[in-house]
Amino acid sequence: NAGVTQTPKFQVLKTGQSMTLQCAQDMNHNSMYWYRQDPGMGLRLIYYSASEGTTDKGEVPNGYNVSRLNKREFSLRLESAAPSQTSVYFCASSVRTEQETQYFGPGTRLLVL
Amino acid sequence: QKEVEQDPGPLSVPEGAIVSLNCTYSNSAFQYFMWYRQYSRKGPELLMYTYSSGNKEDGRFTAQVDKSSKYISLFIRDSQPSDSATYLCAMSAIWTPLVFGKGTRLSVIA
């Protein structure tokens, strides 16, 4: 049982390049989330998917797109990377009960030059 | 005003001290309160969960929620160097995503 896995662990991009961050969970959770974490800013929600087939914007969705590929996988795409998107990105999942307890992946460190 | 306010620290204490970490919030609809612990270069992991007001104890950790004051606390007794991490409070209303505090960085010095 791997929990939440993310790939890649680290990536360097040039401004304007695109990339997709991958996330998968094996806990049969219904809901999945993408966050970014910046120094002094805490965890900020980018997008989330309450259940397979649905996605919703979070606090900071601009410049990102998401795809809930199936119940297990939730990807985050940067179409045209900008230096302001340099951050650590975390994927999380939850059962989608009233508790909303989330389980996090190990993170992807992204540097945009 | 941010929905959730948390003092970022850093907080440095000697081994064995009692640590108090706090968050305040403004949304009276919040009912679910959590504390996550995040070690350097790792993802956050759930430490404590509390529903509505009251206390919850788990070993050296105690979580308190005071909904009337919109204030939550995490106490760590007999702190250890292994407790050195960033602690994030998080809370939500029914069927809404979690809202996180910015985290407090704690260092426990041996």
Short mmCIF file of C-alpha atoms in Angstrom, two decimals:
data_model
loop_
_atom_site.label_atom_id
_atom_site.label_comp_id
_atom_site.label_asym_id
_atom_site.label_seq_id
_atom_site.Cartn_x
_atom_site.Cartn_y
_atom_site.Cartn_z
CA ASN A 1 0.00 0.00 0.00
CA ALA A 2 1.94 3.02 -1.29
CA GLY A 3 -0.62 5.68 -0.30
CA VAL A 4 -0.24 8.79 -2.45
CA THR A 5 2.55 8.85 -5.00
CA GLN A 6 3.75 11.79 -7.09
CA THR A 7 6.01 12.05 -10.10
CA PRO A 8 8.43 13.59 -10.77
CA LYS A 9 10.14 14.40 -7.46
CA PHE A 10 12.01 17.35 -8.92
CA GLN A 11 11.80 19.28 -12.19
CA VAL A 12 13.47 22.30 -13.75
CA LEU A 13 11.60 24.14 -16.50
CA LYS A 14 12.29 27.17 -18.61
CA THR A 15 9.71 29.94 -18.79
CA GLY A 16 7.03 29.03 -21.32
CA GLN A 17 7.57 25.28 -21.19
CA SER A 18 4.75 22.96 -20.27
CA MET A 19 4.64 19.93 -18.03
CA THR A 20 2.26 17.61 -16.22
CA LEU A 21 2.60 16.56 -12.62
CA GLN A 22 1.22 13.10 -11.93
CA CYS A 23 -0.50 11.87 -8.78
CA ALA A 24 -1.95 8.47 -7.93
CA GLN A 25 -3.51 7.00 -4.79
CA ASP A 26 -4.24 3.38 -3.93
CA MET A 27 -6.54 3.94 -0.95
CA ASN A 28 -9.78 3.95 -2.96
CA HIS A 29 -10.38 7.58 -1.97
CA ASN A 30 -13.02 9.59 -3.77
CA SER A 31 -11.50 13.05 -3.45
CA MET A 32 -8.14 14.35 -4.60
CA TYR A 33 -6.39 17.70 -4.28
CA TRP A 34 -3.49 19.72 -5.60
CA TYR A 35 -1.71 22.25 -3.38
CA ARG A 36 1.28 24.48 -3.72
CA GLN A 37 3.45 25.40 -0.77
CA ASP A 38 5.59 28.53 -0.75
CA PRO A 39 7.67 29.98 2.09
CA GLY A 40 5.50 32.12 4.33
CA MET A 41 2.34 31.27 2.40
CA GLY A 42 1.42 27.87 3.77
CA LEU A 43 -0.52 25.33 1.73
CA ARG A 44 -2.76 26.85 -0.93
CA LEU A 45 -5.33 24.81 -2.77
CA ILE A 46 -5.02 24.93 -6.56
CA TYR A 47 -7.74 22.53 -7.71
CA TYR A 48 -9.62 19.62 -6.23
CA SER A 49 -11.78 16.78 -7.42
CA ALA A 50 -14.56 15.78 -5.05
CA SER A 51 -15.25 12.62 -7.01
CA GLU A 52 -14.35 10.99 -10.29
CA GLY A 53 -15.59 13.17 -13.15
CA THR A 54 -15.69 16.45 -11.21
CA THR A 55 -13.11 19.18 -10.65
CA ASP A 56 -13.32 22.54 -8.89
CA LYS A 57 -11.10 25.56 -8.54
CA GLY A 58 -9.37 26.27 -5.29
CA GLU A 59 -7.71 29.41 -4.02
CA VAL A 60 -5.02 29.79 -6.72
CA PRO A 61 -6.13 28.08 -9.99
CA ASN A 62 -4.74 30.56 -12.54
CA GLY A 63 -2.10 29.09 -14.82
CA TYR A 64 -3.05 25.48 -14.05
CA ASN A 65 -5.34 22.81 -15.44
CA VAL A 66 -6.27 19.45 -13.96
CA SER A 67 -7.56 16.11 -15.16
CA ARG A 68 -9.16 13.44 -13.01
CA LEU A 69 -8.17 10.55 -15.23
CA ASN A 70 -9.92 7.90 -13.13
CA LYS A 71 -10.57 7.30 -9.44
CA ARG A 72 -6.88 6.71 -8.74
CA GLU A 73 -5.19 9.43 -10.76
CA PHE A 74 -5.30 13.22 -10.73
CA SER A 75 -2.87 15.24 -12.84
CA LEU A 76 -1.89 18.91 -12.76
CA ARG A 77 -0.76 20.64 -15.94
CA LEU A 78 1.18 23.83 -16.38
CA GLU A 79 0.59 24.96 -19.98
CA SER A 80 3.13 27.79 -20.02
CA ALA A 81 5.30 27.82 -16.93
CA ALA A 82 6.20 31.10 -15.25
CA PRO A 83 8.83 31.82 -12.56
CA SER A 84 5.95 32.58 -10.16
CA GLN A 85 5.04 28.90 -10.37
CA THR A 86 8.29 27.87 -8.75
CA SER A 87 7.04 26.00 -5.71
CA VAL A 88 6.61 22.65 -4.00
CA TYR A 89 3.47 20.90 -5.21
CA PHE A 90 1.61 18.41 -3.06
CA CYS A 91 -1.13 16.04 -4.07
CA ALA A 92 -3.53 14.73 -1.42
CA SER A 93 -6.53 12.44 -1.23
CA SER A 94 -9.39 11.81 1.16
CA VAL A 95 -12.28 9.42 1.52
CA ARG A 96 -14.73 12.33 1.17
CA THR A 97 -16.52 11.81 4.42
CA GLU A 98 -17.47 14.59 6.76
CA GLN A 99 -13.99 14.38 8.29
CA GLU A 100 -12.11 15.44 5.17
CA THR A 101 -8.91 13.93 6.59
CA GLN A 102 -6.36 14.24 3.82
CA TYR A 103 -3.36 12.07 3.07
CA PHE A 104 -0.47 13.74 1.29
CA GLY A 105 2.10 12.62 -1.23
CA PRO A 106 5.82 13.40 -0.88
CA GLY A 107 5.70 16.48 -3.11
CA THR A 108 7.21 17.69 -6.39
CA ARG A 109 9.76 20.47 -6.27
CA LEU A 110 9.43 22.65 -9.37
CA LEU A 111 11.89 25.34 -10.41
CA VAL A 112 10.96 27.61 -13.32
CA LEU A 113 13.83 29.64 -14.71
CA GLN B 1 -8.62 38.96 7.44
CA LYS B 2 -7.45 35.47 6.54
CA GLU B 3 -9.86 32.66 7.43
CA VAL B 4 -7.17 30.92 9.48
CA GLU B 5 -4.35 32.70 11.29
CA GLN B 6 -1.32 30.88 12.64
CA ASP B 7 1.86 32.35 14.09
CA PRO B 8 4.68 31.15 11.81
CA GLY B 9 7.30 31.18 14.54
CA PRO B 10 9.95 29.92 14.48
CA LEU B 11 9.59 28.52 17.96
CA SER B 12 12.62 27.07 19.73
CA VAL B 13 12.30 25.17 23.01
CA PRO B 14 14.55 22.93 25.14
CA GLU B 15 13.94 19.20 25.23
CA GLY B 16 11.29 18.28 27.79
CA ALA B 17 9.41 21.58 27.54
CA ILE B 18 5.67 21.88 27.05
CA VAL B 19 4.89 23.40 23.67
CA SER B 20 1.72 25.30 22.85
CA LEU B 21 0.76 25.93 19.23
CA ASN B 22 -2.31 27.96 18.32
CA CYS B 23 -4.59 29.01 15.49
CA THR B 24 -7.49 31.42 15.30
CA TYR B 25 -10.18 31.40 12.67
CA SER B 26 -13.05 33.56 11.51
CA ASN B 27 -15.50 31.14 9.86
CA SER B 28 -18.08 30.01 12.43
CA ALA B 29 -19.14 27.17 10.08
CA PHE B 30 -15.89 25.27 10.69
CA GLN B 31 -16.60 22.01 12.52
CA TYR B 32 -13.63 19.77 11.74
CA PHE B 33 -10.24 20.68 13.13
CA MET B 34 -6.94 18.99 12.45
CA TRP B 35 -3.27 19.32 13.12
CA TYR B 36 -0.74 18.15 10.57
CA ARG B 37 2.97 17.67 11.13
CA GLN B 38 5.42 18.25 8.30
CA TYR B 39 9.05 17.26 8.47
CA SER B 40 11.51 19.04 6.24
CA ARG B 41 11.16 18.07 2.58
CA LYS B 42 8.24 15.74 3.32
CA GLY B 43 4.49 15.89 2.84
CA PRO B 44 2.22 16.82 5.77
CA GLU B 45 0.89 13.95 7.86
CA LEU B 46 -2.20 13.99 10.04
CA LEU B 47 -1.38 14.25 13.74
CA MET B 48 -4.66 15.01 15.50
CA TYR B 49 -8.30 15.32 14.49
CA THR B 50 -11.12 16.90 16.54
CA TYR B 51 -14.76 17.34 15.71
CA SER B 52 -16.45 20.47 17.11
CA SER B 53 -15.42 21.72 20.55
CA GLY B 54 -13.52 19.85 23.23
CA ASN B 55 -10.24 18.14 23.94
CA LYS B 56 -8.55 15.11 22.49
CA GLU B 57 -5.45 13.44 23.85
CA ASP B 58 -3.06 11.05 22.12
CA GLY B 59 0.07 10.23 24.03
CA ARG B 60 2.09 13.40 24.48
CA PHE B 61 -0.24 15.41 22.23
CA THR B 62 -3.44 17.20 23.24
CA ALA B 63 -5.68 19.10 20.85
CA GLN B 64 -8.18 21.65 22.14
CA VAL B 65 -10.95 23.43 20.29
CA ASP B 66 -12.83 26.43 21.67
CA LYS B 67 -15.50 27.29 19.11
CA SER B 68 -16.87 30.16 21.18
CA SER B 69 -13.51 31.91 20.90
CA LYS B 70 -12.70 30.50 17.43
CA TYR B 71 -9.40 29.25 18.79
CA ILE B 72 -7.64 25.90 18.57
CA SER B 73 -4.50 24.68 20.28
CA LEU B 74 -2.05 21.81 20.15
CA PHE B 75 -0.03 20.98 23.26
CA ILE B 76 3.05 18.80 23.17
CA ARG B 77 4.25 17.49 26.52
CA ASP B 78 7.82 16.37 27.19
CA SER B 79 8.90 17.62 23.79
CA GLN B 80 11.60 15.66 21.99
CA PRO B 81 14.07 16.62 19.25
CA SER B 82 12.07 14.31 16.96
CA ASP B 83 9.13 16.72 17.36
CA SER B 84 11.08 19.34 15.42
CA ALA B 85 8.90 20.03 12.40
CA THR B 86 6.39 22.47 11.00
CA TYR B 87 2.90 22.12 12.49
CA LEU B 88 -0.07 23.17 10.37
CA CYS B 89 -3.58 23.64 11.65
CA ALA B 90 -6.40 22.87 9.23
CA MET B 91 -10.16 23.12 9.45
CA SER B 92 -13.27 22.79 7.37
CA ALA B 93 -17.03 23.06 7.30
CA ILE B 94 -19.23 20.20 6.09
CA TRP B 95 -18.43 19.12 2.52
CA THR B 96 -15.88 21.89 1.97
CA PRO B 97 -12.14 21.56 1.40
CA LEU B 98 -9.74 22.05 4.26
CA VAL B 99 -8.33 25.51 4.94
CA PHE B 100 -4.78 25.44 6.26
CA GLY B 101 -2.88 27.82 8.47
CA LYS B 102 0.57 28.87 7.31
CA GLY B 103 2.30 26.56 9.77
CA THR B 104 4.52 27.07 12.82
CA ARG B 105 8.11 25.87 12.63
CA LEU B 106 9.17 24.20 15.88
CA SER B 107 12.69 23.30 16.94
CA VAL B 108 13.28 21.20 20.07
CA ILE B 109 16.85 21.56 21.24
CA ALA B 110 18.53 18.62 23.00
#
